[in-house]
């Protein structure tokens, strides 16, 4: 995943799972609905709806993975390390994860 920024990383993972979403953070917001508790495959948005500036992927409800900035190594951290402002769930990904 060398050279990907945060949204490109999330879009790449989704693409690998067969789910197509835009590769820009604000543009991808419409592919998700807001949930109160994360599960595997959900994303965390940083910033307000329509104004998000960063995104991460939930490995489980307590762990996120994200690309800090383009060219940096992808990091896996507890969600408490960098909690998002809101959590988004994609219906297609949620169905894949539940199988």
PDB file of N, CA and C in Angstrom:
ATOM      1  N   UNK A   1       0.828  -1.207   0.000  1.00  0.00           N
ATOM      2  CA  UNK A   1       0.000   0.000   0.000  1.00  0.00           C
ATOM      3  C   UNK A   1       0.863   1.257   0.000  1.00  0.00           C
ATOM      4  N   UNK A   2       1.990   1.200  -0.614  1.00  0.00           N
ATOM      5  CA  UNK A   2       2.920   2.315  -0.636  1.00  0.00           C
ATOM      6  C   UNK A   2       2.359   3.488  -1.438  1.00  0.00           C
ATOM      7  N   UNK A   3       2.460   4.699  -0.885  1.00  0.00           N
ATOM      8  CA  UNK A   3       2.050   5.891  -1.599  1.00  0.00           C
ATOM      9  C   UNK A   3       0.576   6.231  -1.529  1.00  0.00           C
ATOM     10  N   UNK A   4      -0.191   5.528  -0.702  1.00  0.00           N
ATOM     11  CA  UNK A   4      -1.621   5.817  -0.583  1.00  0.00           C
ATOM     12  C   UNK A   4      -1.872   6.766   0.580  1.00  0.00           C
ATOM     13  N   UNK A   5      -2.812   7.688   0.394  1.00  0.00           N
ATOM     14  CA  UNK A   5      -3.254   8.488   1.532  1.00  0.00           C
ATOM     15  C   UNK A   5      -4.393   7.744   2.229  1.00  0.00           C
ATOM     16  N   UNK A   6      -4.970   8.351   3.257  1.00  0.00           N
ATOM     17  CA  UNK A   6      -5.961   7.659   4.097  1.00  0.00           C
ATOM     18  C   UNK A   6      -7.169   7.160   3.304  1.00  0.00           C
ATOM     19  N   UNK A   7      -7.743   8.020   2.476  1.00  0.00           N
ATOM     20  CA  UNK A   7      -8.953   7.627   1.747  1.00  0.00           C
ATOM     21  C   UNK A   7      -8.649   6.628   0.635  1.00  0.00           C
ATOM     22  N   UNK A   8      -7.507   6.769  -0.007  1.00  0.00           N
ATOM     23  CA  UNK A   8      -7.114   5.803  -1.038  1.00  0.00           C
ATOM     24  C   UNK A   8      -6.879   4.427  -0.422  1.00  0.00           C
ATOM     25  N   UNK A   9      -6.310   4.405   0.773  1.00  0.00           N
ATOM     26  CA  UNK A   9      -6.091   3.137   1.478  1.00  0.00           C
ATOM     27  C   UNK A   9      -7.427   2.443   1.752  1.00  0.00           C
ATOM     28  N   UNK A  10      -8.384   3.187   2.319  1.00  0.00           N
ATOM     29  CA  UNK A  10      -9.694   2.610   2.630  1.00  0.00           C
ATOM     30  C   UNK A  10     -10.382   2.141   1.342  1.00  0.00           C
ATOM     31  N   UNK A  11     -10.340   2.955   0.300  1.00  0.00           N
ATOM     32  CA  UNK A  11     -10.969   2.578  -0.977  1.00  0.00           C
ATOM     33  C   UNK A  11     -10.313   1.322  -1.555  1.00  0.00           C
ATOM     34  N   UNK A  12      -8.997   1.194  -1.403  1.00  0.00           N
ATOM     35  CA  UNK A  12      -8.270   0.023  -1.913  1.00  0.00           C
ATOM     36  C   UNK A  12      -8.722  -1.238  -1.168  1.00  0.00           C
ATOM     37  N   UNK A  13      -8.797  -1.161   0.150  1.00  0.00           N
ATOM     38  CA  UNK A  13      -9.242  -2.317   0.941  1.00  0.00           C
ATOM     39  C   UNK A  13     -10.658  -2.705   0.531  1.00  0.00           C
ATOM     40  N   UNK A  14     -11.544  -1.733   0.422  1.00  0.00           N
ATOM     41  CA  UNK A  14     -12.920  -2.018   0.001  1.00  0.00           C
ATOM     42  C   UNK A  14     -12.935  -2.651  -1.386  1.00  0.00           C
ATOM     43  N   UNK A  15     -12.144  -2.103  -2.302  1.00  0.00           N
ATOM     44  CA  UNK A  15     -12.066  -2.652  -3.661  1.00  0.00           C
ATOM     45  C   UNK A  15     -11.619  -4.109  -3.628  1.00  0.00           C
ATOM     46  N   UNK A  16     -10.614  -4.402  -2.786  1.00  0.00           N
ATOM     47  CA  UNK A  16     -10.132  -5.784  -2.653  1.00  0.00           C
ATOM     48  C   UNK A  16     -11.222  -6.721  -2.153  1.00  0.00           C
ATOM     49  N   UNK A  17     -12.189  -6.188  -1.434  1.00  0.00           N
ATOM     50  CA  UNK A  17     -13.312  -6.976  -0.926  1.00  0.00           C
ATOM     51  C   UNK A  17     -14.495  -6.973  -1.903  1.00  0.00           C
ATOM     52  N   UNK A  18     -14.350  -6.282  -3.033  1.00  0.00           N
ATOM     53  CA  UNK A  18     -15.407  -6.251  -4.040  1.00  0.00           C
ATOM     54  C   UNK A  18     -16.431  -5.154  -3.850  1.00  0.00           C
ATOM     55  N   UNK A  19     -16.104  -4.158  -3.011  1.00  0.00           N
ATOM     56  CA  UNK A  19     -17.029  -3.051  -2.750  1.00  0.00           C
ATOM     57  C   UNK A  19     -16.407  -1.772  -3.302  1.00  0.00           C
ATOM     58  N   UNK A  20     -17.109  -1.113  -4.198  1.00  0.00           N
ATOM     59  CA  UNK A  20     -16.594   0.093  -4.832  1.00  0.00           C
ATOM     60  C   UNK A  20     -17.077   1.339  -4.093  1.00  0.00           C
ATOM     61  N   UNK A  21     -16.116   2.165  -3.668  1.00  0.00           N
ATOM     62  CA  UNK A  21     -16.421   3.457  -3.042  1.00  0.00           C
ATOM     63  C   UNK A  21     -15.455   4.493  -3.626  1.00  0.00           C
ATOM     64  N   UNK A  22     -15.803   5.779  -3.569  1.00  0.00           N
ATOM     65  CA  UNK A  22     -14.881   6.809  -4.050  1.00  0.00           C
ATOM     66  C   UNK A  22     -13.589   6.814  -3.230  1.00  0.00           C
ATOM     67  N   UNK A  23     -12.534   7.369  -3.808  1.00  0.00           N
ATOM     68  CA  UNK A  23     -11.229   7.382  -3.137  1.00  0.00           C
ATOM     69  C   UNK A  23     -10.915   8.715  -2.454  1.00  0.00           C
ATOM     70  N   UNK A  24     -11.890   9.620  -2.360  1.00  0.00           N
ATOM     71  CA  UNK A  24     -11.685  10.873  -1.632  1.00  0.00           C
ATOM     72  C   UNK A  24     -12.599  10.875  -0.407  1.00  0.00           C
ATOM     73  N   UNK A  25     -12.088  11.391   0.695  1.00  0.00           N
ATOM     74  CA  UNK A  25     -12.785  11.297   1.983  1.00  0.00           C
ATOM     75  C   UNK A  25     -14.207  11.855   1.940  1.00  0.00           C
ATOM     76  N   UNK A  26     -14.383  13.105   1.553  1.00  0.00           N
ATOM     77  CA  UNK A  26     -15.733  13.689   1.535  1.00  0.00           C
ATOM     78  C   UNK A  26     -16.621  12.953   0.537  1.00  0.00           C
ATOM     79  N   UNK A  27     -16.072  12.598  -0.616  1.00  0.00           N
ATOM     80  CA  UNK A  27     -16.859  11.895  -1.642  1.00  0.00           C
ATOM     81  C   UNK A  27     -17.319  10.526  -1.151  1.00  0.00           C
ATOM     82  N   UNK A  28     -16.540   9.865  -0.312  1.00  0.00           N
ATOM     83  CA  UNK A  28     -16.928   8.527   0.144  1.00  0.00           C
ATOM     84  C   UNK A  28     -17.998   8.565   1.240  1.00  0.00           C
ATOM     85  N   UNK A  29     -18.216   9.711   1.855  1.00  0.00           N
ATOM     86  CA  UNK A  29     -19.214   9.796   2.932  1.00  0.00           C
ATOM     87  C   UNK A  29     -20.577   9.256   2.496  1.00  0.00           C
ATOM     88  N   UNK A  30     -20.982   9.523   1.275  1.00  0.00           N
ATOM     89  CA  UNK A  30     -22.320   9.113   0.821  1.00  0.00           C
ATOM     90  C   UNK A  30     -22.447   7.598   0.649  1.00  0.00           C
ATOM     91  N   UNK A  31     -21.337   6.873   0.722  1.00  0.00           N
ATOM     92  CA  UNK A  31     -21.365   5.412   0.634  1.00  0.00           C
ATOM     93  C   UNK A  31     -21.609   4.753   1.989  1.00  0.00           C
ATOM     94  N   UNK A  32     -21.774   5.570   3.029  1.00  0.00           N
ATOM     95  CA  UNK A  32     -21.898   5.076   4.399  1.00  0.00           C
ATOM     96  C   UNK A  32     -23.085   5.700   5.114  1.00  0.00           C
ATOM     97  N   UNK A  33     -23.626   4.960   6.071  1.00  0.00           N
ATOM     98  CA  UNK A  33     -24.624   5.535   6.979  1.00  0.00           C
ATOM     99  C   UNK A  33     -24.013   5.528   8.376  1.00  0.00           C
ATOM    100  N   UNK A  34     -24.444   6.458   9.195  1.00  0.00           N
ATOM    101  CA  UNK A  34     -23.869   6.651  10.524  1.00  0.00           C
ATOM    102  C   UNK A  34     -24.354   5.585  11.492  1.00  0.00           C
ATOM    103  N   UNK A  35     -23.433   5.039  12.285  1.00  0.00           N
ATOM    104  CA  UNK A  35     -23.757   4.085  13.342  1.00  0.00           C
ATOM    105  C   UNK A  35     -23.101   4.561  14.633  1.00  0.00           C
ATOM    106  N   UNK A  36     -23.604   4.061  15.752  1.00  0.00           N
ATOM    107  CA  UNK A  36     -23.072   4.508  17.039  1.00  0.00           C
ATOM    108  C   UNK A  36     -21.942   3.628  17.560  1.00  0.00           C
ATOM    109  N   UNK A  37     -21.891   2.368  17.121  1.00  0.00           N
ATOM    110  CA  UNK A  37     -20.826   1.475  17.573  1.00  0.00           C
ATOM    111  C   UNK A  37     -20.228   0.761  16.370  1.00  0.00           C
ATOM    112  N   UNK A  38     -18.913   0.750  16.313  1.00  0.00           N
ATOM    113  CA  UNK A  38     -18.216   0.185  15.153  1.00  0.00           C
ATOM    114  C   UNK A  38     -18.155  -1.334  15.199  1.00  0.00           C
ATOM    115  N   UNK A  39     -18.063  -1.889  13.998  1.00  0.00           N
ATOM    116  CA  UNK A  39     -17.783  -3.316  13.834  1.00  0.00           C
ATOM    117  C   UNK A  39     -16.723  -3.431  12.731  1.00  0.00           C
ATOM    118  N   UNK A  40     -16.189  -4.606  12.548  1.00  0.00           N
ATOM    119  CA  UNK A  40     -15.191  -4.845  11.508  1.00  0.00           C
ATOM    120  C   UNK A  40     -15.705  -4.354  10.155  1.00  0.00           C
ATOM    121  N   UNK A  41     -14.856  -3.602   9.446  1.00  0.00           N
ATOM    122  CA  UNK A  41     -15.215  -3.101   8.124  1.00  0.00           C
ATOM    123  C   UNK A  41     -15.819  -1.717   8.104  1.00  0.00           C
ATOM    124  N   UNK A  42     -16.212  -1.192   9.257  1.00  0.00           N
ATOM    125  CA  UNK A  42     -16.728   0.178   9.322  1.00  0.00           C
ATOM    126  C   UNK A  42     -15.569   1.152   9.155  1.00  0.00           C
ATOM    127  N   UNK A  43     -15.904   2.397   8.901  1.00  0.00           N
ATOM    128  CA  UNK A  43     -14.882   3.429   8.802  1.00  0.00           C
ATOM    129  C   UNK A  43     -15.153   4.520   9.826  1.00  0.00           C
ATOM    130  N   UNK A  44     -14.091   5.183  10.220  1.00  0.00           N
ATOM    131  CA  UNK A  44     -14.197   6.321  11.130  1.00  0.00           C
ATOM    132  C   UNK A  44     -13.832   7.576  10.371  1.00  0.00           C
ATOM    133  N   UNK A  45     -14.697   8.573  10.433  1.00  0.00           N
ATOM    134  CA  UNK A  45     -14.435   9.851   9.777  1.00  0.00           C
ATOM    135  C   UNK A  45     -14.017  10.888  10.803  1.00  0.00           C
ATOM    136  N   UNK A  46     -13.078  11.728  10.424  1.00  0.00           N
ATOM    137  CA  UNK A  46     -12.585  12.821  11.259  1.00  0.00           C
ATOM    138  C   UNK A  46     -13.056  14.117  10.624  1.00  0.00           C
ATOM    139  N   UNK A  47     -13.742  14.936  11.405  1.00  0.00           N
ATOM    140  CA  UNK A  47     -14.367  16.144  10.898  1.00  0.00           C
ATOM    141  C   UNK A  47     -15.872  15.934  10.809  1.00  0.00           C
ATOM    142  N   UNK A  48     -16.560  16.965  10.374  1.00  0.00           N
ATOM    143  CA  UNK A  48     -18.020  16.924  10.322  1.00  0.00           C
ATOM    144  C   UNK A  48     -18.507  16.253   9.043  1.00  0.00           C
ATOM    145  N   UNK A  49     -19.794  15.857   9.052  1.00  0.00           N
ATOM    146  CA  UNK A  49     -20.435  15.342   7.837  1.00  0.00           C
ATOM    147  C   UNK A  49     -20.307  16.408   6.745  1.00  0.00           C
ATOM    148  N   UNK A  50     -19.823  16.021   5.601  1.00  0.00           N
ATOM    149  CA  UNK A  50     -19.633  16.958   4.506  1.00  0.00           C
ATOM    150  C   UNK A  50     -18.325  17.730   4.575  1.00  0.00           C
ATOM    151  N   UNK A  51     -17.615  17.571   5.675  1.00  0.00           N
ATOM    152  CA  UNK A  51     -16.349  18.284   5.850  1.00  0.00           C
ATOM    153  C   UNK A  51     -15.265  17.393   6.425  1.00  0.00           C
ATOM    154  N   UNK A  52     -15.372  16.098   6.211  1.00  0.00           N
ATOM    155  CA  UNK A  52     -14.365  15.180   6.767  1.00  0.00           C
ATOM    156  C   UNK A  52     -13.020  15.399   6.084  1.00  0.00           C
ATOM    157  N   UNK A  53     -11.966  15.208   6.856  1.00  0.00           N
ATOM    158  CA  UNK A  53     -10.618  15.450   6.342  1.00  0.00           C
ATOM    159  C   UNK A  53      -9.693  14.246   6.524  1.00  0.00           C
ATOM    160  N   UNK A  54     -10.181  13.182   7.165  1.00  0.00           N
ATOM    161  CA  UNK A  54      -9.375  11.984   7.383  1.00  0.00           C
ATOM    162  C   UNK A  54     -10.325  10.814   7.611  1.00  0.00           C
ATOM    163  N   UNK A  55      -9.858   9.599   7.306  1.00  0.00           N
ATOM    164  CA  UNK A  55     -10.695   8.410   7.473  1.00  0.00           C
ATOM    165  C   UNK A  55      -9.811   7.240   7.893  1.00  0.00           C
ATOM    166  N   UNK A  56     -10.372   6.363   8.705  1.00  0.00           N
ATOM    167  CA  UNK A  56      -9.680   5.149   9.128  1.00  0.00           C
ATOM    168  C   UNK A  56     -10.617   3.962   8.921  1.00  0.00           C
ATOM    169  N   UNK A  57     -10.080   2.774   9.053  1.00  0.00           N
ATOM    170  CA  UNK A  57     -10.844   1.543   8.899  1.00  0.00           C
ATOM    171  C   UNK A  57     -10.833   0.801  10.227  1.00  0.00           C
ATOM    172  N   UNK A  58     -11.988   0.288  10.643  1.00  0.00           N
ATOM    173  CA  UNK A  58     -12.071  -0.488  11.873  1.00  0.00           C
ATOM    174  C   UNK A  58     -11.762  -1.956  11.594  1.00  0.00           C
ATOM    175  N   UNK A  59     -10.773  -2.502  12.296  1.00  0.00           N
ATOM    176  CA  UNK A  59     -10.492  -3.936  12.229  1.00  0.00           C
ATOM    177  C   UNK A  59     -11.452  -4.687  13.129  1.00  0.00           C
ATOM    178  N   UNK A  60     -11.806  -4.075  14.231  1.00  0.00           N
ATOM    179  CA  UNK A  60     -12.856  -4.516  15.149  1.00  0.00           C
ATOM    180  C   UNK A  60     -13.300  -3.269  15.912  1.00  0.00           C
ATOM    181  N   UNK A  61     -14.198  -3.409  16.861  1.00  0.00           N
ATOM    182  CA  UNK A  61     -14.736  -2.203  17.510  1.00  0.00           C
ATOM    183  C   UNK A  61     -13.700  -1.433  18.332  1.00  0.00           C
ATOM    184  N   UNK A  62     -12.567  -2.059  18.634  1.00  0.00           N
ATOM    185  CA  UNK A  62     -11.543  -1.416  19.457  1.00  0.00           C
ATOM    186  C   UNK A  62     -10.263  -1.057  18.713  1.00  0.00           C
ATOM    187  N   UNK A  63     -10.140  -1.431  17.440  1.00  0.00           N
ATOM    188  CA  UNK A  63      -8.881  -1.279  16.716  1.00  0.00           C
ATOM    189  C   UNK A  63      -9.103  -0.642  15.356  1.00  0.00           C
ATOM    190  N   UNK A  64      -8.285   0.376  15.052  1.00  0.00           N
ATOM    191  CA  UNK A  64      -8.348   1.030  13.750  1.00  0.00           C
ATOM    192  C   UNK A  64      -7.036   0.826  13.004  1.00  0.00           C
ATOM    193  N   UNK A  65      -7.115   0.952  11.682  1.00  0.00           N
ATOM    194  CA  UNK A  65      -5.945   0.944  10.828  1.00  0.00           C
ATOM    195  C   UNK A  65      -6.103   2.114   9.877  1.00  0.00           C
ATOM    196  N   UNK A  66      -5.006   2.832   9.646  1.00  0.00           N
ATOM    197  CA  UNK A  66      -5.095   4.028   8.805  1.00  0.00           C
ATOM    198  C   UNK A  66      -3.740   4.389   8.211  1.00  0.00           C
ATOM    199  N   UNK A  67      -3.784   5.140   7.132  1.00  0.00           N
ATOM    200  CA  UNK A  67      -2.586   5.710   6.521  1.00  0.00           C
ATOM    201  C   UNK A  67      -2.501   7.156   7.015  1.00  0.00           C
ATOM    202  N   UNK A  68      -1.482   7.486   7.814  1.00  0.00           N
ATOM    203  CA  UNK A  68      -1.400   8.837   8.387  1.00  0.00           C
ATOM    204  C   UNK A  68      -1.373   9.936   7.319  1.00  0.00           C
ATOM    205  N   UNK A  69      -0.440   9.863   6.391  1.00  0.00           N
ATOM    206  CA  UNK A  69      -0.356  10.770   5.249  1.00  0.00           C
ATOM    207  C   UNK A  69       0.312  10.004   4.122  1.00  0.00           C
ATOM    208  N   UNK A  70       0.167  10.506   2.929  1.00  0.00           N
ATOM    209  CA  UNK A  70       0.731   9.827   1.763  1.00  0.00           C
ATOM    210  C   UNK A  70       2.214   9.536   1.969  1.00  0.00           C
ATOM    211  N   UNK A  71       2.590   8.305   1.706  1.00  0.00           N
ATOM    212  CA  UNK A  71       3.984   7.903   1.824  1.00  0.00           C
ATOM    213  C   UNK A  71       4.382   7.349   3.174  1.00  0.00           C
ATOM    214  N   UNK A  72       3.543   7.543   4.206  1.00  0.00           N
ATOM    215  CA  UNK A  72       3.848   6.994   5.527  1.00  0.00           C
ATOM    216  C   UNK A  72       3.333   5.568   5.639  1.00  0.00           C
ATOM    217  N   UNK A  73       3.890   4.829   6.571  1.00  0.00           N
ATOM    218  CA  UNK A  73       3.496   3.451   6.817  1.00  0.00           C
ATOM    219  C   UNK A  73       2.103   3.407   7.443  1.00  0.00           C
ATOM    220  N   UNK A  74       1.301   2.453   7.006  1.00  0.00           N
ATOM    221  CA  UNK A  74      -0.024   2.245   7.589  1.00  0.00           C
ATOM    222  C   UNK A  74       0.146   1.847   9.049  1.00  0.00           C
ATOM    223  N   UNK A  75      -0.707   2.398   9.915  1.00  0.00           N
ATOM    224  CA  UNK A  75      -0.596   2.153  11.351  1.00  0.00           C
ATOM    225  C   UNK A  75      -1.848   1.468  11.883  1.00  0.00           C
ATOM    226  N   UNK A  76      -1.651   0.554  12.809  1.00  0.00           N
ATOM    227  CA  UNK A  76      -2.744  -0.106  13.526  1.00  0.00           C
ATOM    228  C   UNK A  76      -2.665   0.358  14.970  1.00  0.00           C
ATOM    229  N   UNK A  77      -3.770   0.900  15.496  1.00  0.00           N
ATOM    230  CA  UNK A  77      -3.790   1.466  16.844  1.00  0.00           C
ATOM    231  C   UNK A  77      -5.124   1.171  17.524  1.00  0.00           C
ATOM    232  N   UNK A  78      -5.146   1.236  18.856  1.00  0.00           N
ATOM    233  CA  UNK A  78      -6.439   1.188  19.554  1.00  0.00           C
ATOM    234  C   UNK A  78      -7.249   2.429  19.153  1.00  0.00           C
ATOM    235  N   UNK A  79      -8.556   2.278  19.042  1.00  0.00           N
ATOM    236  CA  UNK A  79      -9.395   3.410  18.637  1.00  0.00           C
ATOM    237  C   UNK A  79      -9.232   4.575  19.612  1.00  0.00           C
ATOM    238  N   UNK A  80      -8.934   4.295  20.861  1.00  0.00           N
ATOM    239  CA  UNK A  80      -8.742   5.356  21.859  1.00  0.00           C
ATOM    240  C   UNK A  80      -7.536   6.235  21.543  1.00  0.00           C
ATOM    241  N   UNK A  81      -6.608   5.741  20.747  1.00  0.00           N
ATOM    242  CA  UNK A  81      -5.427   6.499  20.358  1.00  0.00           C
ATOM    243  C   UNK A  81      -5.792   7.684  19.464  1.00  0.00           C
ATOM    244  N   UNK A  82      -6.771   7.484  18.583  1.00  0.00           N
ATOM    245  CA  UNK A  82      -7.162   8.503  17.609  1.00  0.00           C
ATOM    246  C   UNK A  82      -8.638   8.326  17.261  1.00  0.00           C
ATOM    247  N   UNK A  83      -9.541   8.602  18.236  1.00  0.00           N
ATOM    248  CA  UNK A  83     -10.975   8.349  18.011  1.00  0.00           C
ATOM    249  C   UNK A  83     -11.572   9.256  16.928  1.00  0.00           C
ATOM    250  N   UNK A  84     -12.330   8.671  15.997  1.00  0.00           N
ATOM    251  CA  UNK A  84     -12.956   9.477  14.942  1.00  0.00           C
ATOM    252  C   UNK A  84     -14.143  10.268  15.477  1.00  0.00           C
ATOM    253  N   UNK A  85     -14.573  11.264  14.700  1.00  0.00           N
ATOM    254  CA  UNK A  85     -15.740  12.063  15.070  1.00  0.00           C
ATOM    255  C   UNK A  85     -17.042  11.314  14.845  1.00  0.00           C
ATOM    256  N   UNK A  86     -17.079  10.474  13.827  1.00  0.00           N
ATOM    257  CA  UNK A  86     -18.277   9.671  13.559  1.00  0.00           C
ATOM    258  C   UNK A  86     -17.896   8.410  12.809  1.00  0.00           C
ATOM    259  N   UNK A  87     -18.784   7.409  12.920  1.00  0.00           N
ATOM    260  CA  UNK A  87     -18.530   6.082  12.351  1.00  0.00           C
ATOM    261  C   UNK A  87     -19.509   5.838  11.216  1.00  0.00           C
ATOM    262  N   UNK A  88     -18.987   5.341  10.107  1.00  0.00           N
ATOM    263  CA  UNK A  88     -19.819   5.037   8.955  1.00  0.00           C
ATOM    264  C   UNK A  88     -19.802   3.549   8.638  1.00  0.00           C
ATOM    265  N   UNK A  89     -20.954   3.047   8.213  1.00  0.00           N
ATOM    266  CA  UNK A  89     -21.081   1.635   7.813  1.00  0.00           C
ATOM    267  C   UNK A  89     -21.596   1.573   6.385  1.00  0.00           C
ATOM    268  N   UNK A  90     -20.966   0.731   5.595  1.00  0.00           N
ATOM    269  CA  UNK A  90     -21.387   0.483   4.219  1.00  0.00           C
ATOM    270  C   UNK A  90     -22.177  -0.821   4.224  1.00  0.00           C
ATOM    271  N   UNK A  91     -23.369  -0.807   3.680  1.00  0.00           N
ATOM    272  CA  UNK A  91     -24.247  -1.982   3.720  1.00  0.00           C
ATOM    273  C   UNK A  91     -23.615  -3.192   3.041  1.00  0.00           C
ATOM    274  N   UNK A  92     -22.952  -2.989   1.904  1.00  0.00           N
ATOM    275  CA  UNK A  92     -22.329  -4.121   1.199  1.00  0.00           C
ATOM    276  C   UNK A  92     -21.195  -4.728   2.014  1.00  0.00           C
ATOM    277  N   UNK A  93     -20.352  -3.886   2.617  1.00  0.00           N
ATOM    278  CA  UNK A  93     -19.255  -4.401   3.439  1.00  0.00           C
ATOM    279  C   UNK A  93     -19.793  -5.101   4.681  1.00  0.00           C
ATOM    280  N   UNK A  94     -20.822  -4.529   5.302  1.00  0.00           N
ATOM    281  CA  UNK A  94     -21.410  -5.134   6.498  1.00  0.00           C
ATOM    282  C   UNK A  94     -21.942  -6.525   6.186  1.00  0.00           C
ATOM    283  N   UNK A  95     -22.527  -6.704   5.015  1.00  0.00           N
ATOM    284  CA  UNK A  95     -23.025  -8.014   4.616  1.00  0.00           C
ATOM    285  C   UNK A  95     -21.866  -8.999   4.432  1.00  0.00           C
ATOM    286  N   UNK A  96     -20.795  -8.563   3.819  1.00  0.00           N
ATOM    287  CA  UNK A  96     -19.610  -9.425   3.628  1.00  0.00           C
ATOM    288  C   UNK A  96     -19.016  -9.842   4.968  1.00  0.00           C
ATOM    289  N   UNK A  97     -18.913  -8.903   5.882  1.00  0.00           N
ATOM    290  CA  UNK A  97     -18.301  -9.163   7.192  1.00  0.00           C
ATOM    291  C   UNK A  97     -19.154 -10.113   8.024  1.00  0.00           C
ATOM    292  N   UNK A  98     -20.461 -10.077   7.834  1.00  0.00           N
ATOM    293  CA  UNK A  98     -21.352 -10.902   8.654  1.00  0.00           C
ATOM    294  C   UNK A  98     -21.381 -12.359   8.204  1.00  0.00           C
ATOM    295  N   UNK A  99     -20.783 -12.675   7.057  1.00  0.00           N
ATOM    296  CA  UNK A  99     -20.802 -14.051   6.538  1.00  0.00           C
ATOM    297  C   UNK A  99     -19.774 -14.921   7.207  1.00  0.00           C
TER     298      UNK A  99
END
